[in-house]
Every structure is written in structure tokens, then in C-alpha cells.
GROMACS .gro file of C-alpha atoms in nm:
model
  414
    1MET     CA    1  -2.768   0.015   2.422
    2ALA     CA    2  -2.521  -0.082   2.479
    3GLU     CA    3  -2.267  -0.120   2.050
    4VAL     CA    4  -2.046  -0.349   2.057
    5ILE     CA    5  -1.750  -0.222   1.780
    6ARG     CA    6  -1.589  -0.462   1.597
    7MET     CA    7  -1.281  -0.432   1.430
    8PRO     CA    8  -1.395  -0.344   1.118
    9ARG     CA    9  -1.262  -0.479   0.760
   10MET     CA   10  -1.079  -0.173   0.630
   11SER     CA   11  -0.887  -0.331   0.290
   12ASP     CA   12  -1.013  -0.621   0.039
   13THR     CA   13  -0.694  -0.858   0.198
   14MET     CA   14  -0.741  -0.840   0.493
   15GLU     CA   15  -0.723  -1.046   0.796
   16GLU     CA   16  -0.612  -0.860   1.121
   17GLY     CA   17  -0.532  -0.503   1.179
   18ASN     CA   18  -0.271  -0.403   1.449
   19ILE     CA   19  -0.391  -0.143   1.680
   20ILE     CA   20  -0.088   0.172   1.750
   21SER     CA   21  -0.279   0.372   1.988
   22TRP     CA   22  -0.690   0.511   2.115
   23LEU     CA   23  -0.668   0.891   2.044
   24LYS     CA   24  -1.010   0.769   2.282
   25LYS     CA   25  -1.073   0.715   2.663
   26VAL     CA   26  -1.247   0.453   2.956
   27GLY     CA   27  -1.513   0.727   3.043
   28ASP     CA   28  -1.476   0.972   2.703
   29GLU     CA   29  -1.801   1.123   2.505
   30VAL     CA   30  -1.791   0.992   2.150
   31SER     CA   31  -1.969   1.088   1.839
   32PRO     CA   32  -2.024   0.982   1.495
   33GLY     CA   33  -1.693   1.046   1.333
   34ASP     CA   34  -1.492   1.082   1.661
   35VAL     CA   35  -1.117   0.905   1.583
   36LEU     CA   36  -1.155   0.589   1.814
   37ALA     CA   37  -0.808   0.527   1.761
   38GLU     CA   38  -0.504   0.414   1.438
   39VAL     CA   39  -0.533   0.064   1.342
   40GLU     CA   40  -0.244  -0.057   1.137
   41THR     CA   41  -0.354  -0.239   0.802
   42ASP     CA   42  -0.225  -0.449   0.499
   43LYS     CA   43  -0.136  -0.180   0.337
   44ALA     CA   44  -0.173   0.123   0.561
   45THR     CA   45  -0.231   0.334   0.880
   46MET     CA   46  -0.600   0.476   0.904
   47ASP     CA   47  -0.773   0.586   1.092
   48LEU     CA   48  -1.077   0.381   1.317
   49GLU     CA   49  -1.420   0.649   1.334
   50SER     CA   50  -1.728   0.551   1.525
   51PHE     CA   51  -2.034   0.532   1.384
   52HIS     CA   52  -2.223   0.571   1.742
   53GLU     CA   53  -2.256   0.847   1.988
   54GLY     CA   54  -2.222   0.790   2.397
   55VAL     CA   55  -1.982   0.686   2.627
   56LEU     CA   56  -1.689   0.496   2.575
   57LEU     CA   57  -1.682   0.219   2.861
   58TYR     CA   58  -1.476  -0.068   2.760
   59ILE     CA   59  -1.142  -0.129   2.503
   60GLY     CA   60  -1.047  -0.456   2.424
   61VAL     CA   61  -0.731  -0.430   2.260
   62GLU     CA   62  -0.505  -0.123   2.438
   63LYS     CA   63  -0.189  -0.221   2.188
   64GLY     CA   64  -0.159  -0.504   1.877
   65PRO     CA   65  -0.293  -0.704   1.681
   66VAL     CA   66  -0.658  -0.811   1.626
   67PRO     CA   67  -0.805  -1.011   1.333
   68VAL     CA   68  -1.138  -0.869   1.152
   69ASP     CA   69  -1.430  -0.902   1.373
   70GLY     CA   70  -1.311  -0.963   1.636
   71ILE     CA   71  -1.391  -0.698   1.950
   72ILE     CA   72  -1.198  -0.434   2.038
   73ALA     CA   73  -1.384  -0.187   2.223
   74VAL     CA   74  -1.821  -0.066   2.336
   75ILE     CA   75  -2.016   0.234   2.283
   76GLY     CA   76  -2.339   0.274   2.572
   77GLU     CA   77  -2.434   0.465   2.839
   78LYS     CA   78  -2.305   0.609   3.077
   79GLY     CA   79  -2.263   0.347   3.357
   80GLU     CA   80  -2.416   0.070   3.164
   81ASP     CA   81  -2.365  -0.314   3.235
   82PHE     CA   82  -2.214  -0.456   2.878
   83GLN     CA   83  -1.966  -0.725   3.098
   84SER     CA   84  -2.312  -0.915   2.980
   85LEU     CA   85  -2.343  -0.851   2.612
   86LEU     CA   86  -1.973  -0.917   2.595
   87LYS     CA   87  -2.019  -1.220   2.697
   88GLU     CA   88  -2.365  -1.322   2.529
   89GLU     CA   89  -2.120  -1.169   2.295
   90LYS     CA   90  -1.874  -1.479   2.318
   91SER     CA   91  -2.094  -1.774   2.379
   92GLU     CA   92  -2.295  -1.629   2.019
   93ALA     CA   93  -1.920  -1.710   1.909
   94SER     CA   94  -1.916  -2.012   2.023
   95LYS     CA   95  -2.166  -2.135   1.902
   96ALA     CA   96  -2.128  -2.065   1.531
   97GLU     CA   97  -1.784  -2.167   1.562
   98HIS     CA   98  -1.934  -2.495   1.676
   99SER     CA   99  -2.212  -2.557   1.454
  100GLU     CA  100  -1.923  -2.561   1.125
  101ASP     CA  101  -1.674  -2.904   1.261
  102GLY     CA  102  -1.783  -2.900   1.570
  103GLN     CA  103  -1.448  -2.882   1.705
  104GLN     CA  104  -1.428  -2.671   2.042
  105GLN     CA  105  -1.194  -2.365   2.011
  106SER     CA  106  -0.801  -2.367   1.988
  107GLU     CA  107  -0.641  -2.265   2.330
  108PRO     CA  108  -0.510  -1.971   2.241
  109GLN     CA  109  -0.827  -1.829   2.095
  110ALA     CA  110  -1.044  -1.970   2.395
  111GLN     CA  111  -0.792  -1.802   2.615
  112LYS     CA  112  -0.807  -1.452   2.437
  113GLU     CA  113  -1.211  -1.435   2.490
  114LYS     CA  114  -1.225  -1.545   2.800
  115GLU     CA  115  -0.934  -1.247   2.921
  116ALA     CA  116  -1.124  -1.041   2.696
  117VAL     CA  117  -1.450  -1.101   2.903
  118GLU     CA  118  -1.271  -1.063   3.235
  119THR     CA  119  -1.080  -0.717   3.133
  120THR     CA  120  -1.253  -0.480   3.341
  121ALA     CA  121  -1.344  -0.108   3.255
  122GLU     CA  122  -1.052  -0.008   3.495
  123SER     CA  123  -0.850  -0.061   3.153
  124VAL     CA  124  -0.622   0.159   3.105
  125PRO     CA  125  -0.522   0.234   2.694
  126ALA     CA  126  -0.317   0.462   2.499
  127SER     CA  127  -0.369   0.883   2.655
  128ALA     CA  128  -0.599   1.093   2.411
  129THR     CA  129  -0.428   1.314   2.240
  130GLY     CA  130  -0.459   1.601   1.945
  131ASP     CA  131  -0.828   1.416   1.856
  132LYS     CA  132  -0.972   1.730   1.738
  133ILE     CA  133  -0.698   1.788   1.428
  134LYS     CA  134  -0.629   1.702   1.132
  135ALA     CA  135  -0.365   1.486   1.126
  136SER     CA  136  -0.168   1.246   0.968
  137PRO     CA  137  -0.088   0.860   1.133
  138LEU     CA  138   0.251   0.886   1.091
  139ALA     CA  139   0.211   1.281   1.143
  140ARG     CA  140   0.109   1.197   1.498
  141LYS     CA  141   0.321   0.894   1.568
  142MET     CA  142   0.606   1.187   1.485
  143ALA     CA  143   0.471   1.426   1.696
  144LYS     CA  144   0.382   1.214   2.026
  145GLU     CA  145   0.780   1.042   1.989
  146GLU     CA  146   0.927   1.388   1.926
  147ASN     CA  147   0.741   1.572   2.229
  148ILE     CA  148   0.599   1.795   1.967
  149ALA     CA  149   0.217   1.970   2.032
  150LEU     CA  150  -0.004   1.933   1.699
  151SER     CA  151  -0.236   2.218   1.796
  152GLY     CA  152   0.140   2.442   1.770
  153ILE     CA  153   0.148   2.316   1.442
  154SER     CA  154   0.006   2.436   1.060
  155GLY     CA  155  -0.120   2.188   0.804
  156THR     CA  156   0.054   2.169   0.415
  157GLY     CA  157  -0.134   1.905   0.326
  158GLU     CA  158  -0.535   1.899   0.204
  159GLY     CA  159  -0.750   2.042   0.385
  160GLY     CA  160  -0.488   2.156   0.680
  161ARG     CA  161  -0.423   1.813   0.797
  162ILE     CA  162  -0.097   1.754   0.863
  163VAL     CA  163   0.167   1.562   0.736
  164LYS     CA  164   0.494   1.434   0.758
  165ARG     CA  165   0.723   1.711   0.605
  166ASP     CA  166   0.524   1.980   0.895
  167VAL     CA  167   0.610   1.746   1.160
  168GLU     CA  168   1.027   1.704   1.030
  169LYS     CA  169   0.984   2.105   0.999
  170ALA     CA  170   0.903   2.176   1.340
  171MET     CA  171   1.193   1.894   1.488
  172SER     CA  172   1.406   2.178   1.272
  173ALA     CA  173   1.262   2.475   1.378
  174SER     CA  174   1.302   2.301   1.786
  175PRO     CA  175   1.594   2.127   1.778
  176ALA     CA  176   1.583   2.121   2.150
  177VAL     CA  177   1.340   1.834   2.134
  178ALA     CA  178   1.451   1.630   1.792
  179THR     CA  179   1.628   1.283   1.927
  180SER     CA  180   1.889   1.116   1.683
  181GLN     CA  181   1.713   0.738   1.548
  182ALA     CA  182   1.954   0.453   1.658
  183SER     CA  183   2.107   0.258   1.450
  184PRO     CA  184   1.936  -0.033   1.246
  185LEU     CA  185   2.290  -0.296   1.340
  186PRO     CA  186   2.232  -0.427   1.695
  187PRO     CA  187   2.595  -0.428   1.903
  188SER     CA  188   2.846  -0.685   1.736
  189GLY     CA  189   2.766  -1.047   1.907
  190SER     CA  190   2.450  -0.994   1.931
  191SER     CA  191   2.064  -1.062   1.747
  192MET     CA  192   1.823  -0.819   1.732
  193GLU     CA  193   1.412  -0.942   1.661
  194ILE     CA  194   1.203  -0.697   1.470
  195GLU     CA  195   0.869  -0.710   1.501
  196LEU     CA  196   0.611  -0.760   1.105
  197SER     CA  197   0.382  -0.499   1.065
  198GLN     CA  198   0.042  -0.644   0.885
  199MET     CA  199   0.218  -0.483   0.595
  200ARG     CA  200   0.497  -0.649   0.614
  201LYS     CA  201   0.284  -0.978   0.663
  202THR     CA  202   0.062  -0.909   0.371
  203ILE     CA  203   0.331  -0.828   0.163
  204ALA     CA  204   0.504  -1.193   0.214
  205LYS     CA  205   0.131  -1.398   0.214
  206ARG     CA  206   0.056  -1.193  -0.130
  207LEU     CA  207   0.397  -1.276  -0.313
  208SER     CA  208   0.406  -1.641  -0.179
  209GLN     CA  209   0.061  -1.701  -0.308
  210SER     CA  210   0.145  -1.539  -0.658
  211LYS     CA  211   0.518  -1.679  -0.618
  212PHE     CA  212   0.399  -2.073  -0.635
  213GLY     CA  213   0.031  -1.958  -0.766
  214ALA     CA  214   0.101  -1.827  -1.037
  215PRO     CA  215   0.342  -1.976  -1.326
  216HIS     CA  216   0.615  -1.720  -1.383
  217PHE     CA  217   0.821  -1.696  -1.710
  218TYR     CA  218   1.058  -1.456  -1.814
  219LEU     CA  219   1.096  -1.230  -2.052
  220THR     CA  220   1.354  -0.955  -2.128
  221ALA     CA  221   1.463  -0.687  -2.416
  222GLU     CA  222   1.657  -0.440  -2.351
  223ILE     CA  223   1.593  -0.117  -2.538
  224ASP     CA  224   1.745   0.186  -2.699
  225MET     CA  225   1.678   0.515  -2.513
  226ASP     CA  226   1.863   0.763  -2.667
  227ARG     CA  227   1.494   0.930  -2.847
  228THR     CA  228   1.399   0.938  -2.476
  229VAL     CA  229   1.642   1.071  -2.348
  230GLU     CA  230   1.635   1.366  -2.625
  231ALA     CA  231   1.239   1.409  -2.568
  232ARG     CA  232   1.330   1.437  -2.219
  233LYS     CA  233   1.607   1.638  -2.231
  234ALA     CA  234   1.395   1.874  -2.433
  235ILE     CA  235   1.048   1.890  -2.262
  236ASN     CA  236   1.236   1.944  -1.963
  237ALA     CA  237   1.452   2.216  -2.113
  238ALA     CA  238   1.096   2.393  -2.203
  239GLY     CA  239   0.911   2.503  -1.909
  240ASP     CA  240   0.844   2.420  -1.563
  241ILE     CA  241   0.667   2.078  -1.715
  242LYS     CA  242   0.993   1.787  -1.546
  243ILE     CA  243   0.888   1.476  -1.616
  244SER     CA  244   1.086   1.188  -1.525
  245PHE     CA  245   1.216   0.844  -1.721
  246ASN     CA  246   0.912   0.598  -1.568
  247ASP     CA  247   0.657   0.882  -1.689
  248ILE     CA  248   0.764   0.837  -2.009
  249ILE     CA  249   0.760   0.439  -1.884
  250ILE     CA  250   0.389   0.438  -1.779
  251LYS     CA  251   0.237   0.644  -2.077
  252ALA     CA  252   0.457   0.447  -2.255
  253CYS     CA  253   0.332   0.081  -2.106
  254ALA     CA  254  -0.018   0.203  -2.118
  255LEU     CA  255  -0.003   0.266  -2.451
  256ALA     CA  256   0.072  -0.101  -2.566
  257LEU     CA  257  -0.140  -0.227  -2.269
  258ARG     CA  258  -0.392  -0.088  -2.504
  259LYS     CA  259  -0.239  -0.280  -2.819
  260ASN     CA  260  -0.173  -0.563  -2.607
  261PRO     CA  261  -0.517  -0.702  -2.441
  262MET     CA  262  -0.457  -1.029  -2.307
  263VAL     CA  263  -0.139  -0.861  -2.081
  264ASN     CA  264  -0.410  -0.618  -1.928
  265GLY     CA  265  -0.638  -0.949  -1.830
  266SER     CA  266  -0.624  -1.120  -1.503
  267TRP     CA  267  -0.604  -1.479  -1.467
  268MET     CA  268  -0.927  -1.567  -1.220
  269ASP     CA  269  -0.931  -1.965  -1.172
  270THR     CA  270  -1.249  -2.007  -1.419
  271LYS     CA  271  -1.235  -1.794  -1.635
  272ILE     CA  272  -1.009  -1.486  -1.770
  273VAL     CA  273  -1.125  -1.119  -1.789
  274LEU     CA  274  -0.987  -0.863  -1.917
  275HIS     CA  275  -0.976  -0.529  -1.889
  276GLY     CA  276  -1.215  -0.244  -2.071
  277ASP     CA  277  -0.900   0.066  -1.867
  278VAL     CA  278  -0.516   0.050  -1.834
  279ASN     CA  279  -0.425   0.088  -1.477
  280ILE     CA  280  -0.080   0.133  -1.412
  281GLY     CA  281   0.009   0.011  -1.039
  282VAL     CA  282   0.346   0.198  -0.942
  283ALA     CA  283   0.541   0.017  -0.658
  284VAL     CA  284   0.716   0.250  -0.416
  285ALA     CA  285   0.975   0.237  -0.179
  286VAL     CA  286   0.835   0.293   0.223
  287GLU     CA  287   0.968   0.244   0.506
  288GLU     CA  288   0.714  -0.136   0.581
  289GLY     CA  289   0.753  -0.290   0.217
  290LEU     CA  290   0.628  -0.185  -0.028
  291VAL     CA  291   0.336  -0.026  -0.159
  292VAL     CA  292   0.163  -0.005  -0.517
  293PRO     CA  293  -0.066   0.340  -0.564
  294VAL     CA  294  -0.234   0.331  -0.911
  295ILE     CA  295  -0.236   0.534  -1.294
  296ARG     CA  296  -0.666   0.484  -1.363
  297ARG     CA  297  -0.678   0.424  -1.714
  298ALA     CA  298  -0.289   0.585  -1.783
  299ASP     CA  299  -0.373   0.528  -2.143
  300PHE     CA  300  -0.621   0.838  -2.174
  301LYS     CA  301  -0.364   1.094  -2.015
  302SER     CA  302  -0.079   1.324  -2.121
  303ILE     CA  303   0.306   1.239  -1.937
  304HIS     CA  304   0.238   1.533  -1.764
  305GLU     CA  305  -0.063   1.405  -1.516
  306ILE     CA  306   0.048   1.088  -1.547
  307ASN     CA  307   0.383   1.288  -1.373
  308GLN     CA  308   0.178   1.505  -1.107
  309GLU     CA  309  -0.018   1.184  -1.004
  310VAL     CA  310   0.275   0.959  -0.964
  311LYS     CA  311   0.415   1.257  -0.718
  312MET     CA  312   0.114   1.324  -0.529
  313LEU     CA  313   0.011   0.941  -0.485
  314ALA     CA  314   0.392   0.853  -0.435
  315GLY     CA  315   0.400   1.146  -0.140
  316LYS     CA  316   0.091   0.986  -0.001
  317ALA     CA  317   0.225   0.679   0.028
  318ARG     CA  318   0.565   0.767   0.248
  319ASP     CA  319   0.327   1.012   0.505
  320LYS     CA  320   0.061   0.707   0.499
  321SER     CA  321  -0.247   0.845   0.365
  322ILE     CA  322  -0.307   0.728   0.078
  323LYS     CA  323  -0.677   0.567   0.033
  324LEU     CA  324  -0.726   0.215   0.003
  325ASP     CA  325  -0.931   0.293  -0.313
  326GLU     CA  326  -0.608   0.457  -0.456
  327MET     CA  327  -0.402   0.141  -0.432
  328GLN     CA  328  -0.687  -0.157  -0.603
  329GLY     CA  329  -0.784  -0.168  -0.984
  330ASN     CA  330  -0.418  -0.252  -1.091
  331THR     CA  331  -0.480  -0.412  -1.428
  332PHE     CA  332  -0.079  -0.414  -1.457
  333THR     CA  333   0.233  -0.323  -1.250
  334ILE     CA  334   0.557  -0.215  -1.265
  335SER     CA  335   0.878  -0.233  -1.075
  336ASN     CA  336   1.157   0.083  -1.114
  337LEU     CA  337   1.547  -0.022  -0.972
  338GLY     CA  338   1.671   0.161  -1.248
  339MET     CA  339   1.711   0.450  -0.959
  340PHE     CA  340   1.907   0.211  -0.795
  341GLY     CA  341   2.185   0.185  -1.043
  342ILE     CA  342   2.013  -0.183  -1.088
  343ASP     CA  343   2.049  -0.280  -1.486
  344GLU     CA  344   1.857  -0.567  -1.458
  345PHE     CA  345   1.660  -0.788  -1.207
  346THR     CA  346   1.312  -0.971  -1.166
  347ALA     CA  347   0.960  -0.889  -1.020
  348ILE     CA  348   0.680  -1.094  -0.870
  349ILE     CA  349   0.349  -1.091  -1.063
  350ASN     CA  350   0.189  -0.888  -0.835
  351PRO     CA  351  -0.208  -1.014  -0.834
  352PRO     CA  352  -0.494  -0.992  -1.032
  353ASP     CA  353  -0.247  -0.869  -1.292
  354SER     CA  354  -0.087  -1.101  -1.542
  355CYS     CA  355   0.231  -0.964  -1.621
  356ILE     CA  356   0.474  -0.697  -1.445
  357LEU     CA  357   0.733  -0.520  -1.575
  358ALA     CA  358   1.096  -0.474  -1.377
  359VAL     CA  359   1.225  -0.168  -1.568
  360GLY     CA  360   1.650  -0.148  -1.501
  361SER     CA  361   1.887   0.144  -1.557
  362ILE     CA  362   1.960   0.363  -1.886
  363VAL     CA  363   2.338   0.310  -1.941
  364GLN     CA  364   2.604   0.409  -2.172
  365LYS     CA  365   2.752   0.101  -2.346
  366PRO     CA  366   2.903   0.010  -2.677
  367VAL     CA  367   2.648  -0.081  -2.975
  368VAL     CA  368   2.632  -0.068  -3.369
  369LYS     CA  369   2.422   0.183  -3.542
  370ASN     CA  370   2.438   0.155  -3.950
  371GLY     CA  371   2.757  -0.065  -3.959
  372GLN     CA  372   2.939   0.207  -3.689
  373VAL     CA  373   3.059   0.107  -3.342
  374VAL     CA  374   2.922   0.402  -3.126
  375VAL     CA  375   2.787   0.528  -2.752
  376GLY     CA  376   2.422   0.445  -2.731
  377GLN     CA  377   2.230   0.428  -2.430
  378THR     CA  378   2.053   0.100  -2.339
  379MET     CA  379   1.793   0.032  -2.094
  380LYS     CA  380   1.675  -0.411  -1.997
  381VAL     CA  381   1.367  -0.468  -1.876
  382THR     CA  382   1.261  -0.781  -1.814
  383MET     CA  383   0.841  -0.894  -1.807
  384SER     CA  384   0.800  -1.131  -1.534
  385CYS     CA  385   0.466  -1.313  -1.739
  386ASP     CA  386   0.186  -1.581  -1.601
  387HIS     CA  387   0.165  -1.796  -1.851
  388ARG     CA  388  -0.148  -1.946  -1.771
  389ILE     CA  389  -0.277  -1.653  -1.981
  390VAL     CA  390   0.005  -1.454  -2.136
  391ASP     CA  391   0.285  -1.710  -2.337
  392GLY     CA  392   0.574  -1.628  -2.470
  393ALA     CA  393   0.440  -1.497  -2.778
  394LYS     CA  394   0.208  -1.221  -2.661
  395GLY     CA  395   0.415  -1.161  -2.427
  396ALA     CA  396   0.737  -1.093  -2.673
  397GLN     CA  397   0.474  -0.885  -2.835
  398PHE     CA  398   0.450  -0.661  -2.518
  399LEU     CA  399   0.756  -0.610  -2.570
  400GLN     CA  400   0.832  -0.491  -2.885
  401THR     CA  401   0.518  -0.231  -2.806
  402LEU     CA  402   0.710  -0.076  -2.599
  403ARG     CA  403   1.005  -0.062  -2.750
  404GLY     CA  404   0.845   0.074  -3.040
  405TYR     CA  405   0.738   0.411  -2.893
  406LEU     CA  406   1.065   0.419  -2.659
  407GLU     CA  407   1.313   0.395  -2.946
  408ASN     CA  408   1.011   0.635  -3.182
  409PRO     CA  409   0.880   0.845  -2.830
  410LEU     CA  410   0.679   1.077  -3.158
  411MET     CA  411   0.474   0.762  -3.214
  412MET     CA  412   0.290   0.836  -2.827
  413LEU     CA  413   0.147   1.152  -2.986
  414VAL     CA  414   0.008   0.969  -3.300
   0.00000   0.00000   0.00000
């Protein structure tokens, strides 16, 4: 019996998925576990796998956005009639909608569903390429654009998976097939439109909800980083371990959160939830916007372990191979723009956190120590707080604890 394939909810915040390409075409045999298509969600580009066995009879949307639970394909036996099944699905969906509010469907949606039913199996989807080769969605996309065969690339990712760096290496080895990137700026006197990715849409929606839903207020502190600078220099000079200032800040925040549990809490409308684990989200810039991989139980991890995990998750975020559970469960977020020479800024709270810490650069400046003006190294941090759960005193106490760890890094060993 034919099975209708719907757009699955691939993340907790996903409302629609954007089909990038199909790796199977109408008439292809499909087995459970086969990758049918690449779907861009609000957080990453993911493989859409089949849970059914049979023949791909119908593709509803070759490319573009589809709402969650929207019909995207039909799998069944070769030659099986699927049009009656689609009409039945349309009829049931229409009845369900009318039963809720008694209103007719909007004209655009009704037209879309009508077109989906009337579209025949002769619709031509994107051709299937490389469906037996393990590769990240971004690697597949790059290889397709550069006309590079995945079969000729050796994967260096987990389990031999081909990732972005492998395709880039193949491109450098074959300069004839590499193409130069067009300038992102349109010609003088003209303009251009950029289609919004699912990630960018969700970023805009969630941050708007956070900014206008949670009453933000801001606390800024300037921290003496002399001893942290010395400690990092000593650690990096001692051996193979190379840590960043961000790694130290993550560890210091994790320990400070343990002592200030309200800052590690979440506002849930009718209650406040205090989390038993300290899970720190680390903002990572990618092409489509910002993703936030999560370092779980950061208070129990060494700075070296944090360093290795941040590198691994940031790399996966940039080549779009990061998993959903690696971007969920945050209880506090850090956004660091110090490496871009930004001295001070404010950030929008990342739900469901109650606070986010904006970290600026470490700068040399005249400071007064022991009554003498000397050259010191300081760093400004600004914490955005949800006033419904964290008031000024609690936020100030957290920053005071954080300052203690960063100004005396040996305290993190106690």
C-alpha cells in the first residue's frame, strides 16, 4: 500500500523545511535508511531518510519551503495509483481545518494543495547523485556546484564521511574546475534580493520574541585580565595543549553559574525552572547567521576538554553536520566578539536562558594598581538579563563571582 511522506519536524522550533535537492527521483527503488532529499531546517541542513520500502511514485515539491506535516512524496509499489490517496489526504485535511474554526482555507493554501494533487508523477525532480556515499549536505552541495565527483574524494570526517574541507582540498587539487566567487555587492545603481534561509527566518523570529517578550536589562563590568593572560601563556607554552581565552571564560562562567543558580534558570510563564546541569551555549557565526552549540555540564569539564569540544562543535556547525541535540539544552549563553576587535556590546537573550554574556576584546590601557598608574590588560563583559527572573542584585553577584575567577584563575582549581 502506498505511503504518504510528510515533512517531519526535525527540530523543536521548526515550522517548515526547505527542500534543497532530491537524491532520489521518481521511479527509483527506495529502502529504509536511504536518503531521499536534503532539507534545510531552522538550525541545519539535514538528510531526509526513508522509513519505507518501495518505489518513489511522486514528489510533491521539487525545491522550496514545505510546512511541517505537508505532503512531499509518496512511496509504494510500482504502477500503484496514488492520486486517489492524495485526494483523500486533501479531503481529510480540509475537514480537520473546517472543524476547528468553520472557516474556509486561505486561497493560497487551497491553491497549493490543489496543485499538489494535480501534479503528475512525471514531475522532474533534481537528479540523484552520490546517494550511496557518506557526505555532509554542505559537501554534497559544494561538490555539485564545482562539478566534482564525490566518488573521487576521500572523506576525513567521522566514519569516513566527506566534509567541507575534503571538497576544498579536491578543488585546490583541480584548479580547472574551481570557480571564483561573485562579489556579494550588486552593480552600482542597482539592488539585489537575498532569499531568507530557514535558519535566518527562525533567528529573526526567536530573537524578536526574546527581545520584545523578555524585559531585558544590562550589566557591564570591566575585568582585570592580567593573571588570566599570564596563565594562558604558561599553559600554552608548557606543551601540546593550546587553549583560548574563550575556553577560560566558559569555564569561569560555568563555575560562577554553579554559585548563582538563578542565573542558570529559565522563565516558563507560570514557573521558574532552576537547572541542575550547567550547559553553556557558545555562539558560532556561520554563513546563514548564528548557531549555538552547547557544552554540557561545563562546570565538570577541564579547560582542555572544553577547548576540544568547542573546536569539534564549531567545525560541525560550519560544515552543517552538527546534530540537533548538540544545539539544545542550553542554560546560559556566551557571545564573544573580542576576536573582531569589539570592545563592548550587548546581546539578545537566547531562549530559554535567563541571561547571555557579551564578551569584548582584551585591551591594554593605563590602570591604577597599588596607587601607581601602570599598563594593564582589561576586558569588558556585558550581561543581558531577563528581569522576570534575574534582578540587578543577582546579576551583579554573578559578575562579581565571574570577576573573582578571571582575576584569580587559580581559584578555578579549588
